[in-house]
Short mmCIF file of C-alpha atoms in Angstrom, two decimals:
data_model
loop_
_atom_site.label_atom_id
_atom_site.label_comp_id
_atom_site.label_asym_id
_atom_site.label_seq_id
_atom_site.Cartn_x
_atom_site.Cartn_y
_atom_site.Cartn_z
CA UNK A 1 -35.38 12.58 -7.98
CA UNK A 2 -33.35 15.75 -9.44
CA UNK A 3 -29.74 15.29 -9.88
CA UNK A 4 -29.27 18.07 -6.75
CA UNK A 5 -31.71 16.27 -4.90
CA UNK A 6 -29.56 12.84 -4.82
CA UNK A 7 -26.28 14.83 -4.28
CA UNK A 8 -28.34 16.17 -1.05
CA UNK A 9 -29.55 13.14 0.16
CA UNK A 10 -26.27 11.21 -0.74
CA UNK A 11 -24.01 14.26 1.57
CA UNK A 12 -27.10 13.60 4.25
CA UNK A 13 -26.06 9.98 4.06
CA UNK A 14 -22.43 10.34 4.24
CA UNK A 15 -22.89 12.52 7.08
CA UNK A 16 -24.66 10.19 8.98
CA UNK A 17 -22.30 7.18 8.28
CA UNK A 18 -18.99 9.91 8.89
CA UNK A 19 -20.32 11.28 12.48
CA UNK A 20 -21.70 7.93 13.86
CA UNK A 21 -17.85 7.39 14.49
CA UNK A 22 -17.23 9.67 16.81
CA UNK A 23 -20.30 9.77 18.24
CA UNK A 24 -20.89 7.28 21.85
CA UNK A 25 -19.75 4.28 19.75
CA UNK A 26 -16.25 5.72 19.52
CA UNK A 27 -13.63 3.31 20.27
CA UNK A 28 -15.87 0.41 21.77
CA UNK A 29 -15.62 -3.34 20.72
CA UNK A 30 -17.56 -3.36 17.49
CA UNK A 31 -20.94 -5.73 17.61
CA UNK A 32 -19.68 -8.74 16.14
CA UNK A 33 -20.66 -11.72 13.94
CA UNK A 34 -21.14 -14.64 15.73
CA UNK A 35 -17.60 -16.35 15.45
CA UNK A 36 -19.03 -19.94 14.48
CA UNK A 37 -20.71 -18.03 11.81
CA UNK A 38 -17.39 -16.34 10.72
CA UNK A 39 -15.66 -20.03 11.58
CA UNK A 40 -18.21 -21.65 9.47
CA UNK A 41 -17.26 -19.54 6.20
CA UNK A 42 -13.66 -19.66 7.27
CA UNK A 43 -13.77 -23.25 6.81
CA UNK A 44 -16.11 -23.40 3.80
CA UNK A 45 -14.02 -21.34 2.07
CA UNK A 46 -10.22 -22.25 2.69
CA UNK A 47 -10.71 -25.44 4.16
CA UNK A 48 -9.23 -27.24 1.76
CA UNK A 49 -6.01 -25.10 1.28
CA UNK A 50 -2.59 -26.55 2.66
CA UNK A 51 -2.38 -26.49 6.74
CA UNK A 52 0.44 -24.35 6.72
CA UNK A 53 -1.50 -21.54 4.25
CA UNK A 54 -4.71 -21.66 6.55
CA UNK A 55 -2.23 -20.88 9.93
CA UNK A 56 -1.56 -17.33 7.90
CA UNK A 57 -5.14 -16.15 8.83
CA UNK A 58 -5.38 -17.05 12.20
CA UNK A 59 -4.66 -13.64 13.43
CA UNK A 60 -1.60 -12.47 16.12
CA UNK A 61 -2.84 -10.99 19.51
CA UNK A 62 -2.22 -7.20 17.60
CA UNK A 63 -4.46 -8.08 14.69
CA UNK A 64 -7.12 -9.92 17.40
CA UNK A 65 -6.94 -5.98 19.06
CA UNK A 66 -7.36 -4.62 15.42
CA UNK A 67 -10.13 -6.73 14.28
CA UNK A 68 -12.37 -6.15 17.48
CA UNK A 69 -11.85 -2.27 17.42
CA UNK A 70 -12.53 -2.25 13.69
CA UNK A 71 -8.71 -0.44 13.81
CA UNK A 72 -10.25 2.60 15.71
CA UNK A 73 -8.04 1.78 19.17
CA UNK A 74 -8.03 3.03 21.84
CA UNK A 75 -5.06 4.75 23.83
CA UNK A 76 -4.05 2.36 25.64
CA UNK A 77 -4.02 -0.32 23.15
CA UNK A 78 -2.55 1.28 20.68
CA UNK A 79 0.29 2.09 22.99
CA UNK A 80 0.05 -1.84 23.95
CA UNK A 81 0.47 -2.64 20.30
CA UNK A 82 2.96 -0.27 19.36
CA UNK A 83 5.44 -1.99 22.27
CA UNK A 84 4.68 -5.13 21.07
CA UNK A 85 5.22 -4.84 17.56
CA UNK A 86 8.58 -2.38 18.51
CA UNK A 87 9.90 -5.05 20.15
CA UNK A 88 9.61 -7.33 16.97
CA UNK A 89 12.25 -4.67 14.89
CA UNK A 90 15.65 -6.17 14.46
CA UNK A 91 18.02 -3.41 13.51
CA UNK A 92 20.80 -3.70 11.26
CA UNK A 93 24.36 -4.92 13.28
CA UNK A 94 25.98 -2.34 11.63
CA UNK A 95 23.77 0.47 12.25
CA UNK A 96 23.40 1.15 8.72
CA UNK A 97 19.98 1.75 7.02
CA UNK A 98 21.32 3.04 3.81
CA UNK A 99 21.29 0.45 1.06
CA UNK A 100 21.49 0.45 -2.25
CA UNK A 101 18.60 2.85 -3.91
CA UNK A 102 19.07 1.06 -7.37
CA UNK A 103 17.70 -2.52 -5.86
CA UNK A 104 15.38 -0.59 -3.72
CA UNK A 105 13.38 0.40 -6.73
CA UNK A 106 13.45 -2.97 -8.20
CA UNK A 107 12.02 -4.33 -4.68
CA UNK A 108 9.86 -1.36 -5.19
CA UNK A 109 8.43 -2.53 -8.30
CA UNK A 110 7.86 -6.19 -7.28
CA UNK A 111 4.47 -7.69 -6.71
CA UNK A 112 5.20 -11.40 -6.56
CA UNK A 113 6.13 -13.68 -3.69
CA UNK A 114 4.19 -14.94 -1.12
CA UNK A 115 1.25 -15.62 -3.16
CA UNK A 116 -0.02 -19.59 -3.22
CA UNK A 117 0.45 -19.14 -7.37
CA UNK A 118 4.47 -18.17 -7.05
CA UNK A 119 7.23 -21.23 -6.70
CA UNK A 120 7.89 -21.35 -3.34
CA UNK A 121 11.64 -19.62 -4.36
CA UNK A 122 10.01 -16.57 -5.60
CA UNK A 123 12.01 -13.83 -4.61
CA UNK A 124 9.25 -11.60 -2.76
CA UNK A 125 9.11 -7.63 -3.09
CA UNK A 126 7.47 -5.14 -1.40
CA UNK A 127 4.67 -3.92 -4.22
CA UNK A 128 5.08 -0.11 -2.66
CA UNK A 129 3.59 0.87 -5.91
CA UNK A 130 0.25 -1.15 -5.33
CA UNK A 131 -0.43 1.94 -2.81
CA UNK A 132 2.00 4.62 -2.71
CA UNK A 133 3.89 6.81 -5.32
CA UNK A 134 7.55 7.58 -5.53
CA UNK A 135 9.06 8.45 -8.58
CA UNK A 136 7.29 10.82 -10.64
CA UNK A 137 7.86 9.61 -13.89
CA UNK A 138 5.66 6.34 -12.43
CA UNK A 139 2.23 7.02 -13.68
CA UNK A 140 0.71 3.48 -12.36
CA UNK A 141 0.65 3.67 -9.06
CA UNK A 142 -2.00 3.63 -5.81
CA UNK A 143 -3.08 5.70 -3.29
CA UNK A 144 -3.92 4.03 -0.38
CA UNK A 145 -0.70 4.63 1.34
CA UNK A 146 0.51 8.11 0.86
CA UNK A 147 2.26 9.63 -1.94
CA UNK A 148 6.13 9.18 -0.87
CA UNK A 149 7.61 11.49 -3.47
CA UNK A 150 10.46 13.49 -2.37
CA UNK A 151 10.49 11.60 1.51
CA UNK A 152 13.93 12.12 1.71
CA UNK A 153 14.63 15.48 0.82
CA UNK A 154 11.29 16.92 2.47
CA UNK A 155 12.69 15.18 5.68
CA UNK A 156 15.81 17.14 5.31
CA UNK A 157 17.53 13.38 4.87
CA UNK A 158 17.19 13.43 9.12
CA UNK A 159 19.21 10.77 10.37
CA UNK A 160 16.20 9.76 12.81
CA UNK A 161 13.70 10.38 10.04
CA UNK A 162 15.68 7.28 8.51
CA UNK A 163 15.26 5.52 11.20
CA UNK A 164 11.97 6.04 11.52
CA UNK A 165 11.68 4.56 8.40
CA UNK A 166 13.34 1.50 8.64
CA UNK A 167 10.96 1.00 11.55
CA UNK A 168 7.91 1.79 9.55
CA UNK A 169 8.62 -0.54 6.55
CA UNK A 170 10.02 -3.20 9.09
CA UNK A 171 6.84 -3.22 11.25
CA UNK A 172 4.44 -0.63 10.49
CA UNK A 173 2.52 -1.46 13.79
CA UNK A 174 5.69 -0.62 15.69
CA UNK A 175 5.31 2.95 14.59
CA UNK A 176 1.02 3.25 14.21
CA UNK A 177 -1.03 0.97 15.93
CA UNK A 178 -3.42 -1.29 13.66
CA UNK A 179 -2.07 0.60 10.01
CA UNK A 180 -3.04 -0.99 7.35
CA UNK A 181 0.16 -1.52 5.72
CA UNK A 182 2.09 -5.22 5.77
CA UNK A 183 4.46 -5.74 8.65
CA UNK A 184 6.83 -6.48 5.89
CA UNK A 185 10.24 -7.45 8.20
CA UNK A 186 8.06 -8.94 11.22
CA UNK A 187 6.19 -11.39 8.47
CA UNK A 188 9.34 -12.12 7.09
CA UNK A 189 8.64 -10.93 3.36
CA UNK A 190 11.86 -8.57 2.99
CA UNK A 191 15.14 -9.77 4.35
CA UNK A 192 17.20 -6.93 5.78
CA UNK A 193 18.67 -5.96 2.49
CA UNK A 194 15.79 -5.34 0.74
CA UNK A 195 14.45 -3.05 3.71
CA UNK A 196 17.59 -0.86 3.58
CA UNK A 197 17.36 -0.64 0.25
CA UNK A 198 13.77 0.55 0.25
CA UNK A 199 15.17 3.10 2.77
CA UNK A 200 18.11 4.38 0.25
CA UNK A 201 15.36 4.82 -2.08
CA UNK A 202 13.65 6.69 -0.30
CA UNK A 203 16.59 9.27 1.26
CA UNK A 204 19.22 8.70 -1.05
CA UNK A 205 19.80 12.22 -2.35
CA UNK A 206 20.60 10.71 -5.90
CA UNK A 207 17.30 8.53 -6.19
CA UNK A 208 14.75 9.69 -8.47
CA UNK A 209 12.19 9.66 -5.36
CA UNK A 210 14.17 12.81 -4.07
CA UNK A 211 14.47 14.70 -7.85
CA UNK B 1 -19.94 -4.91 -11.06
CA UNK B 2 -21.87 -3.99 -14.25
CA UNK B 3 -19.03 -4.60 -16.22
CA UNK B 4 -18.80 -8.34 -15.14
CA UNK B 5 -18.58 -10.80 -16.80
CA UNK B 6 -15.55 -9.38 -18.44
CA UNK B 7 -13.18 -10.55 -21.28
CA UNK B 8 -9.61 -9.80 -19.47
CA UNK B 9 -6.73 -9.06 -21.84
CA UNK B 10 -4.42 -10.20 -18.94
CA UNK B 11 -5.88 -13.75 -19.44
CA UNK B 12 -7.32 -14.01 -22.55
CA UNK B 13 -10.50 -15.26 -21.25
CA UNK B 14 -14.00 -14.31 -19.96
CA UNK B 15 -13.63 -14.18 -16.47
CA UNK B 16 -16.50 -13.74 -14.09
CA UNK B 17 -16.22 -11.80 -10.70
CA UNK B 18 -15.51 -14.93 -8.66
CA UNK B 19 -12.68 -15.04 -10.65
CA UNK B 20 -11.71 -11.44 -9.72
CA UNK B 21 -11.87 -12.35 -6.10
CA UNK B 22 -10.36 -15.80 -6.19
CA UNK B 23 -7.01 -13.00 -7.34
CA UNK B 24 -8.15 -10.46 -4.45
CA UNK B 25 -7.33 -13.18 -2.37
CA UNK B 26 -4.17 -14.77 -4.07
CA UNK B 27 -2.66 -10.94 -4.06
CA UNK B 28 -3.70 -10.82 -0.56
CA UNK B 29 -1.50 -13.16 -0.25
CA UNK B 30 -4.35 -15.85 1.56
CA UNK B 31 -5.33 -19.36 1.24
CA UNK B 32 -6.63 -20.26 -2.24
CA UNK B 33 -10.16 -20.16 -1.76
CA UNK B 34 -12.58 -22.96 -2.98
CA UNK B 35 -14.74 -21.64 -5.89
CA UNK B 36 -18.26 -21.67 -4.98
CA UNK B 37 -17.61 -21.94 -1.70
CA UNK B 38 -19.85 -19.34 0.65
CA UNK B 39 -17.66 -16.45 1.28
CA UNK B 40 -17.08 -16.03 -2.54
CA UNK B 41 -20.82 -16.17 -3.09
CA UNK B 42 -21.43 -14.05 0.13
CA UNK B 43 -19.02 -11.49 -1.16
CA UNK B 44 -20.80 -11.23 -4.68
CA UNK B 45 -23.69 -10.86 -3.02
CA UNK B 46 -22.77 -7.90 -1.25
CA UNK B 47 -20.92 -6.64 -4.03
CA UNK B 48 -23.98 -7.17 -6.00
CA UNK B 49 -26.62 -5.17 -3.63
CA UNK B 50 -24.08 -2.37 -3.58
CA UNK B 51 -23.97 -2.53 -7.04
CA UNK B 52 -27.81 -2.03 -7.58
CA UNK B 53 -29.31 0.83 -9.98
CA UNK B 54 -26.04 0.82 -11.51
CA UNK B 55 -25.82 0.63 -15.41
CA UNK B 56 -24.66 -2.64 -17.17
CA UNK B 57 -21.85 -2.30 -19.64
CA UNK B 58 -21.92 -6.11 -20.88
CA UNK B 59 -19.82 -7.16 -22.60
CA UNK B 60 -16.93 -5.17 -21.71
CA UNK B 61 -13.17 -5.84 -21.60
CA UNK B 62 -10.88 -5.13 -18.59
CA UNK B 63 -6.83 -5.44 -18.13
#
């Protein structure tokens, strides 16, 4: 096969795979595995990890909505979720959500916590990097999330664009239903700190995100 | 998946893709899976079929 010819009949397949989406199947339950099949490797797999590390994967009623829908939800329960996971936000007593932009990029830059090879005292961060960019002079970052440079100032530093994204890092769900990003406040990786400083880093005018 | 096994600088060792996904998971922040156990295998598997009519680049060195 020519070179042209496999670019052809790789767009052909694309296409097929891209429309089938929104075609009749949109939004219905996916056909699933047979869950003692899926319980079966489950089992086989992490079995033998500590109690408390297999209760992590047992997924919460908006990740049981997620999985089923293949994260393609519907409406209504993506509206269902949103509430849900809204209601999980606790917003700062003060009403601040401006921290300290400095420790905001050091949470920024941390990958470790929460992993079953870090002391259970690991100070956890938020690994932004792992899938977004933010400063520019960062070469190594991802791009599954994103690209986050100059949030603040592109927002016009909005007061309920801030907000917004306190709510986003906090619980991601509360703001899109079944987004792939951790629910990093809800799952109790960042403490309230380390959320508002994310958010200073983000729309403080002096932090290299916004220069 | 051609370029596994792989000698990773990171470790100083040959690693093999189960390896690779044993850390997928840890960074997931999930159970430590058993090695050998069937999802690893069933995920190689997969990875492997996807991988097929690639070109091998053995031995190769990776971060």
């Amino acid at each position: 096969m020519t070179s042209s010819l496999k670019i052809a009949a790789l767009a052909l397949t694309a296409g097929i795979f891209t429309a089938l989406p929104f075609a009749a199947s949109a939004q219905t339950v996916a056909k699933s595995a047979d869950p003692a099949i899926v319980d079966a490797y489950v089992k086989a797999t992490f079995g033998k990890a500590p109690a408390e590390w297999q209760e992590r994967i047992v997924p919460d009623e908006t990740l049981k909505t997620c999985n089923a829908y293949h994260n393609n939800v519907p409406s209504a329960e993506a509206d269902k979720i949103v509430k849900r996971e809204l209601a999980k936000v606790v917003y700062p007593a003060d009403g601040k959500f401006l921290g300290d932009w400095k420790e905001g990029r050091k949470v920024a830059n941390n990958g470790r916590g929460g992993q079953f090879s870090d002391p259970p005292d690991t100070v956890a961060g938020g690994n932004c990097y792992a899938c977004h960019q933010l400063e520019k002079s960062e070469v190594s970052f991802g791009t599954l999330g994103p690209s986050l440079t100059n949030y603040g100032k592109d927002r016009k530093y909005a007061p309920d664009e801030i907000k917004n994204a306190y709510t986003k890092i906090y619980d991601s769900q509360a703001v899109f239903a079944c987004s792939n990003m951790p629910r990093f406040g809800a799952n109790k990786v960042l403490n309230e700190q380390q959320i508002k400083d994310l958010v200073a880093l983000l729309f403080d005018p002096d932090s290299p995100v916004n220069k | 998946m051609g370029g596994w096994p792989t000698y990773r600088v990171s470790q100083g060792a040959l690693r093999t893709m189960q390896h690779r996904l044993w850390d997928c998971y840890r960074q997931q922040r999930w159970p430590v899976p058993e090695y050998a156990s069937d999802a690893l295998t069933a995920l190689t598997v997969f990875l492997q079929k996807q991988a097929a009519g690639g070109e091998l680049n053995v031995p190769s060195i990776k971060r």
